[in-house]
Every structure is written in C-alpha cells, then in structure tokens.
PDB file of N, CA and C in Angstrom:
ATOM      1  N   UNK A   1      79.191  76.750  93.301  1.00  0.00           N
ATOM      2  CA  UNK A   1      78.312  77.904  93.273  1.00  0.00           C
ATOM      3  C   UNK A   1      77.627  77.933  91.911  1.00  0.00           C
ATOM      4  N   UNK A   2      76.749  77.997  91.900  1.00  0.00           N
ATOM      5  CA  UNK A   2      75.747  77.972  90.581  1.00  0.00           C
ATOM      6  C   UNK A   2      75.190  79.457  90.330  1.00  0.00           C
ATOM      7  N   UNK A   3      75.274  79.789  88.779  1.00  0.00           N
ATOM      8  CA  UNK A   3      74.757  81.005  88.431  1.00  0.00           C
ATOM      9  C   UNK A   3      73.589  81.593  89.568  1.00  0.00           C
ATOM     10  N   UNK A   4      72.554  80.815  89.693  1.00  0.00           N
ATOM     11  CA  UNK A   4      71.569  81.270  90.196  1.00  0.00           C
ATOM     12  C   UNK A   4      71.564  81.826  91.738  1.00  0.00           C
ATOM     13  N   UNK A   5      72.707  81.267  92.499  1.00  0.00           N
ATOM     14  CA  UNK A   5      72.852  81.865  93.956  1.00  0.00           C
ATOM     15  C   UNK A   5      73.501  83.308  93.644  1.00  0.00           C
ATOM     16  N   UNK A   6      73.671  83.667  92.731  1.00  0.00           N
ATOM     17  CA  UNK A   6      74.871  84.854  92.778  1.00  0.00           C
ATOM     18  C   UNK A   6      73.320  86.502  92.956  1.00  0.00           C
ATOM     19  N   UNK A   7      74.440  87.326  93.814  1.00  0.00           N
ATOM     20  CA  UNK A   7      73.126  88.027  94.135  1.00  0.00           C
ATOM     21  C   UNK A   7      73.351  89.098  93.170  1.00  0.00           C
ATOM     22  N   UNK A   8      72.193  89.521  92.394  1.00  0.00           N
ATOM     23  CA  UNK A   8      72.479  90.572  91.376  1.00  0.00           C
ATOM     24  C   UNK A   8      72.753  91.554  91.789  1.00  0.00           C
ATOM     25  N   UNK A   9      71.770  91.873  92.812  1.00  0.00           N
ATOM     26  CA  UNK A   9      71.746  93.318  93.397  1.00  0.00           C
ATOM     27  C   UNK A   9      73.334  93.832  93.839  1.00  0.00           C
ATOM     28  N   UNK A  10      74.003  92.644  94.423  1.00  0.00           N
ATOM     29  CA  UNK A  10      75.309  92.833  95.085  1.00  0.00           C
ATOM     30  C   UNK A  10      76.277  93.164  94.283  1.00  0.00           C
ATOM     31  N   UNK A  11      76.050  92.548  92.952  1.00  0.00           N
ATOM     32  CA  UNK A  11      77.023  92.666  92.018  1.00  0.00           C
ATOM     33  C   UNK A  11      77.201  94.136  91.277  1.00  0.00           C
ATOM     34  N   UNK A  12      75.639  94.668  91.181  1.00  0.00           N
ATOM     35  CA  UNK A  12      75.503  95.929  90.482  1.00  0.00           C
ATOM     36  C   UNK A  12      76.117  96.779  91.803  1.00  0.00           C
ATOM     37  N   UNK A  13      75.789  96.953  92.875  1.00  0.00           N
ATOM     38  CA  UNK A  13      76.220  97.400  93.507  1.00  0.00           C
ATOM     39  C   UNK A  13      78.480  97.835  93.255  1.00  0.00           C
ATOM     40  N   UNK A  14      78.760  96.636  93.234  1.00  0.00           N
ATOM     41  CA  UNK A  14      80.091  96.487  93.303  1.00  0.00           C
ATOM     42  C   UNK A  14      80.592  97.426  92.544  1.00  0.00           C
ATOM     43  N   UNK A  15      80.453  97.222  90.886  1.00  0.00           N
ATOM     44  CA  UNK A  15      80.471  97.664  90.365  1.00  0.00           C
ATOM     45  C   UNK A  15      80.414  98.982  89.507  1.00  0.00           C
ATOM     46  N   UNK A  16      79.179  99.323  90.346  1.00  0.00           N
ATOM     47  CA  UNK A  16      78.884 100.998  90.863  1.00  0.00           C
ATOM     48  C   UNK A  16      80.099 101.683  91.364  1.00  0.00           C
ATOM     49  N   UNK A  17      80.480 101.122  92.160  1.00  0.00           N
ATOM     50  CA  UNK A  17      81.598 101.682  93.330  1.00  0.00           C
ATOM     51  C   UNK A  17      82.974 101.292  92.816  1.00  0.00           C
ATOM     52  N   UNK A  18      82.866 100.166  91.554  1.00  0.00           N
ATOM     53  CA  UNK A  18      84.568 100.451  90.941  1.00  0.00           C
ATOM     54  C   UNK A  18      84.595 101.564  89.966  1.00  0.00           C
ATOM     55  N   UNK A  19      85.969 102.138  90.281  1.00  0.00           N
ATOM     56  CA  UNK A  19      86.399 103.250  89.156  1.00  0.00           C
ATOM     57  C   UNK A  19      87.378 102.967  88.421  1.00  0.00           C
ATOM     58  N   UNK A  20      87.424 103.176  87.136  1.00  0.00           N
ATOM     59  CA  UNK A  20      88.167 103.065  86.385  1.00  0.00           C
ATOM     60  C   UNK A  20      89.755 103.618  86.768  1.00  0.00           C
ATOM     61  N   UNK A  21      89.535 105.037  87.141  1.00  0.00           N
ATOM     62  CA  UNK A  21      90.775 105.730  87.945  1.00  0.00           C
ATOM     63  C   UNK A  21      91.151 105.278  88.326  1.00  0.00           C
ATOM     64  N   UNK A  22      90.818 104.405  89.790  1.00  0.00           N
ATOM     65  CA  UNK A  22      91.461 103.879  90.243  1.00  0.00           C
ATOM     66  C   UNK A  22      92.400 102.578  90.205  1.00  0.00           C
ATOM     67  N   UNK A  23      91.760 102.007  88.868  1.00  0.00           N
ATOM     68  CA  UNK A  23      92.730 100.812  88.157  1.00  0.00           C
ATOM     69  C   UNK A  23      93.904 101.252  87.294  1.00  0.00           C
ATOM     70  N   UNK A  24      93.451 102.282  86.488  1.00  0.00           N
ATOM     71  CA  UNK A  24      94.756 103.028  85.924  1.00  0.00           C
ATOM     72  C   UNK A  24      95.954 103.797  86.876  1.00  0.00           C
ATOM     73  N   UNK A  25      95.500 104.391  87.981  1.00  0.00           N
ATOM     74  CA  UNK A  25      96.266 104.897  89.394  1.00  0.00           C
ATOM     75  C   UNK A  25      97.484 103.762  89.912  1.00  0.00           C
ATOM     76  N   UNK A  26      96.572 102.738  89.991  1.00  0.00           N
ATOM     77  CA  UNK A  26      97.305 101.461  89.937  1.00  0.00           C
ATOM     78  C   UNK A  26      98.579 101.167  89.638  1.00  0.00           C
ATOM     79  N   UNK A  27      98.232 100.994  88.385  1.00  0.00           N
ATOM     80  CA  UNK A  27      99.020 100.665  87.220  1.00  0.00           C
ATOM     81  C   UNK A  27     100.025 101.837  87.137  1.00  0.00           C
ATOM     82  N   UNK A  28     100.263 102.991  87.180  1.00  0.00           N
ATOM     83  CA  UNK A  28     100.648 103.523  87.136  1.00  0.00           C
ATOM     84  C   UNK A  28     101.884 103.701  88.229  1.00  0.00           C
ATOM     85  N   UNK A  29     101.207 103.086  89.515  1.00  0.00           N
ATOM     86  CA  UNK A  29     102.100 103.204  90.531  1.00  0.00           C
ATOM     87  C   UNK A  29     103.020 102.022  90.391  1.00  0.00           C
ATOM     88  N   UNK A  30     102.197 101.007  89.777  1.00  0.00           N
ATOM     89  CA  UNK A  30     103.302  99.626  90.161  1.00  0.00           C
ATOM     90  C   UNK A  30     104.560  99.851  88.793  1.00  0.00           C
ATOM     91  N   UNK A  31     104.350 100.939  87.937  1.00  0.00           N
ATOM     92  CA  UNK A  31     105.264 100.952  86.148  1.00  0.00           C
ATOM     93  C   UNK A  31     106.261 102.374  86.499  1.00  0.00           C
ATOM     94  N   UNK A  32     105.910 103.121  88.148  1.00  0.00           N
ATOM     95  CA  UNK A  32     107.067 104.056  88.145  1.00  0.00           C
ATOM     96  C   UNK A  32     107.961 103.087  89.299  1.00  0.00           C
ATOM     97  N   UNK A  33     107.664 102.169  90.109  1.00  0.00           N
ATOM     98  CA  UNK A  33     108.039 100.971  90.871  1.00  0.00           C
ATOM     99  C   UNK A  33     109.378 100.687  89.996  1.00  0.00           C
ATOM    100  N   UNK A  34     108.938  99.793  89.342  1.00  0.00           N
ATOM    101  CA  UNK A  34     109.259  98.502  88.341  1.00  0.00           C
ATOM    102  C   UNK A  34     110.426  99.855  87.625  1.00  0.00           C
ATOM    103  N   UNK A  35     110.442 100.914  87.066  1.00  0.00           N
ATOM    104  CA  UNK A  35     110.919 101.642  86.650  1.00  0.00           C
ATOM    105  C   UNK A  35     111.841 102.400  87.357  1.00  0.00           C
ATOM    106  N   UNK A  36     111.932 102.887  88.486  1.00  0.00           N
ATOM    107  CA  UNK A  36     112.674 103.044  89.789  1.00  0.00           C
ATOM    108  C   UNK A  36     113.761 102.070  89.495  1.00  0.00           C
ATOM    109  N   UNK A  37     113.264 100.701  90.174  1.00  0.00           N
ATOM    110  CA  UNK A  37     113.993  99.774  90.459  1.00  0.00           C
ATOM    111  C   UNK A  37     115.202  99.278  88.968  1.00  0.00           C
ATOM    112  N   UNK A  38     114.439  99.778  87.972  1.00  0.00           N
ATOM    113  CA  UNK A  38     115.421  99.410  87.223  1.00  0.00           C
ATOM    114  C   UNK A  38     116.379 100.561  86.645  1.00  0.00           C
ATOM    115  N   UNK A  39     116.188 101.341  86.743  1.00  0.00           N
ATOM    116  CA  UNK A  39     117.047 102.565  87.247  1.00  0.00           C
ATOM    117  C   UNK A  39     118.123 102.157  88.197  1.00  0.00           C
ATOM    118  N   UNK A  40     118.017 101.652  89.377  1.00  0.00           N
ATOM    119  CA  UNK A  40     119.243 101.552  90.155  1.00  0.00           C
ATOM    120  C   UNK A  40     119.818 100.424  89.778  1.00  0.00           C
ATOM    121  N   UNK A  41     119.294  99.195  88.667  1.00  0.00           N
ATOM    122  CA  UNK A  41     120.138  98.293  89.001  1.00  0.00           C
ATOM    123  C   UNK A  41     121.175  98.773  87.590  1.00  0.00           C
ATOM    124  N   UNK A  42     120.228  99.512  86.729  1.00  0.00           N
ATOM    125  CA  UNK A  42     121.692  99.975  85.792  1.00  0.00           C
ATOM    126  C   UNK A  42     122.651 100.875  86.195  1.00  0.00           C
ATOM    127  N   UNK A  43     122.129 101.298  87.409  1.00  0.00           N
ATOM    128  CA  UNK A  43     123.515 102.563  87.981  1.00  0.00           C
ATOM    129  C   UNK A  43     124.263 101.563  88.646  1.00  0.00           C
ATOM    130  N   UNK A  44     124.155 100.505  89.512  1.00  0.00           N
ATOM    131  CA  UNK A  44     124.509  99.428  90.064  1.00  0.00           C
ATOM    132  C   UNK A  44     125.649  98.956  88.625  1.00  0.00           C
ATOM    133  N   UNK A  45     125.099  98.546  87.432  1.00  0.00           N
ATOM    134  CA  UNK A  45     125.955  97.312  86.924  1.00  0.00           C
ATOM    135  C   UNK A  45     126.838  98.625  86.193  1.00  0.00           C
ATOM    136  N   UNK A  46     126.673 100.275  86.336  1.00  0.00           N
ATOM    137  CA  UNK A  46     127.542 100.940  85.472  1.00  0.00           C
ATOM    138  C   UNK A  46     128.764 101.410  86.668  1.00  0.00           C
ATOM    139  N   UNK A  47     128.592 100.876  88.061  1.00  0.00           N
ATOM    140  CA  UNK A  47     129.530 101.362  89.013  1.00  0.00           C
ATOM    141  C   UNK A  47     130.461  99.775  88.886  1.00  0.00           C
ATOM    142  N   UNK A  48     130.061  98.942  89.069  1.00  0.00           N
ATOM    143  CA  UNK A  48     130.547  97.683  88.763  1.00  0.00           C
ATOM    144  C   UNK A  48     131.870  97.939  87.906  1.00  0.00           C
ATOM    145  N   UNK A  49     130.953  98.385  86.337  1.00  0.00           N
ATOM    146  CA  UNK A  49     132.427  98.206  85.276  1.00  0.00           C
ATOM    147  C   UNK A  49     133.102  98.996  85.122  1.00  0.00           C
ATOM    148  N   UNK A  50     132.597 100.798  85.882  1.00  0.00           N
ATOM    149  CA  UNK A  50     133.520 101.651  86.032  1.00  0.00           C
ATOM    150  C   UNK A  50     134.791 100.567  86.861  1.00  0.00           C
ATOM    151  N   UNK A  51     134.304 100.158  88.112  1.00  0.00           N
ATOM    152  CA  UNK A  51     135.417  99.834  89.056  1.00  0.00           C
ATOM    153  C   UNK A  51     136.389  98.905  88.705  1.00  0.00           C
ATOM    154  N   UNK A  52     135.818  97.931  87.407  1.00  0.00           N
ATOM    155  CA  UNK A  52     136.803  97.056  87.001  1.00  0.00           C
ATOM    156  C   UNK A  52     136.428  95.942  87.120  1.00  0.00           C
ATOM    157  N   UNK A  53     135.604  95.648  88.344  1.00  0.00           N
ATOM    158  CA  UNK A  53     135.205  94.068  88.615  1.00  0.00           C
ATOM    159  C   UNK A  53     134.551  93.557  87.466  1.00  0.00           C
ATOM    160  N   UNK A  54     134.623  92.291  87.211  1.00  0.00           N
ATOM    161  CA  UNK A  54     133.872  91.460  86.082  1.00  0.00           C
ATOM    162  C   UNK A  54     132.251  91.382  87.429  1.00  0.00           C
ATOM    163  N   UNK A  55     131.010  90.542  86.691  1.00  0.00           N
ATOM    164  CA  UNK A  55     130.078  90.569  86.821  1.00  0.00           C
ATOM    165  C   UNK A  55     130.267  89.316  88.070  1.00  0.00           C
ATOM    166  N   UNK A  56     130.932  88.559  87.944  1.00  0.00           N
ATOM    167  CA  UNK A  56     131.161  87.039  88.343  1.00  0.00           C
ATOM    168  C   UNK A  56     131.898  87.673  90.003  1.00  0.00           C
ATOM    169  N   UNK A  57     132.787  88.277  89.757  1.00  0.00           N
ATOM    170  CA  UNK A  57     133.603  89.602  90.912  1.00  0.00           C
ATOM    171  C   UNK A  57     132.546  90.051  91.356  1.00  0.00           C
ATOM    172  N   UNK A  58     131.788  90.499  91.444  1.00  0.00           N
ATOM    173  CA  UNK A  58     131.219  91.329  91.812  1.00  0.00           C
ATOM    174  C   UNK A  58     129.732  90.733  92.339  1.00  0.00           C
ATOM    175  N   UNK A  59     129.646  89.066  92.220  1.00  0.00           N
ATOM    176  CA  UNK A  59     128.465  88.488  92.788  1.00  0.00           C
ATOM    177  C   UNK A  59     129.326  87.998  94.255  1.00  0.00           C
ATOM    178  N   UNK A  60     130.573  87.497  93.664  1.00  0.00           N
ATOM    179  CA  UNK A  60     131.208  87.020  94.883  1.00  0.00           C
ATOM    180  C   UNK A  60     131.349  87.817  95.670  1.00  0.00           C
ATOM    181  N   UNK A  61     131.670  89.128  95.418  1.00  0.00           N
ATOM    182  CA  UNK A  61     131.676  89.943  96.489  1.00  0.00           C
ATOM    183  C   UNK A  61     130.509  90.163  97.015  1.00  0.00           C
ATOM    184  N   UNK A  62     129.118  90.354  96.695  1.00  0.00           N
ATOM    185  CA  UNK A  62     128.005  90.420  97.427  1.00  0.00           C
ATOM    186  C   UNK A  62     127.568  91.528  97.016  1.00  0.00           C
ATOM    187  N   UNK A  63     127.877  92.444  95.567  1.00  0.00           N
ATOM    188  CA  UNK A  63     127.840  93.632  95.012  1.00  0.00           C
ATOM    189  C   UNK A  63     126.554  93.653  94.181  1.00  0.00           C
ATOM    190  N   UNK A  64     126.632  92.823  93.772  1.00  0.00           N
ATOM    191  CA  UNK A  64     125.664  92.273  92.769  1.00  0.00           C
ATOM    192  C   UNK A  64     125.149  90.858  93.174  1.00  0.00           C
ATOM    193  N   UNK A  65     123.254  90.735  93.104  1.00  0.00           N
ATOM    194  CA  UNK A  65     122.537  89.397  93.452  1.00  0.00           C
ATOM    195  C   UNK A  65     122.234  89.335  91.795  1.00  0.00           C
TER     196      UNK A  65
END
C-alpha cells in the first residue's frame, strides 16, 4: 500500500469519531481487571499458609496453578 492510495477523507473522518474517553474508559477497565484478579490470588496464597500447606502442597493438590 503506498502513501498515495490512502484516502484522506476516510482517515479524517475516523478520527473525528475517536474519543479520547473512550481510550482512557478502557484502560481503566482492563487496571480494575488485572487488579481484581490480583486481589484473589493474594487471598488464595494467604489461605494456603494460614492452612499450613507449603506452596509445592498446594500445586499438587490443585489449590494453587
């Protein structure tokens, strides 16, 4: 594809219609995700050593991936 096929009009267009909001919205959703998830895996590895099992115990058992 060469500079010159690219259609301007299409591009301004696009662009028009992206919002910033909506990239930060984004982001925002995938960092309370990612944040969630790591939330349970430290309640996960703090039920583990309450219970006693070592880390190694506790893969074999299927407690911990």
């Amino acid at each position: 594809m060469s500079i010159n096929s690219i259609d301007h009009d299409e591009m301004t267009e696009i662009t028009d219609k992206w919002d910033i909001q909506d990239e930060v919205e984004s982001q925002r959703q995938t960092k309370t995700v990612k944040s969630a998830e790591a939330r349970r895996r430290i309640e996960a590895l703090k039920e583990i050593r309450e219970s006693g099992l070592t880390l190694e115990e506790a893969k074999e058992l299927g407690i911990w991936h």
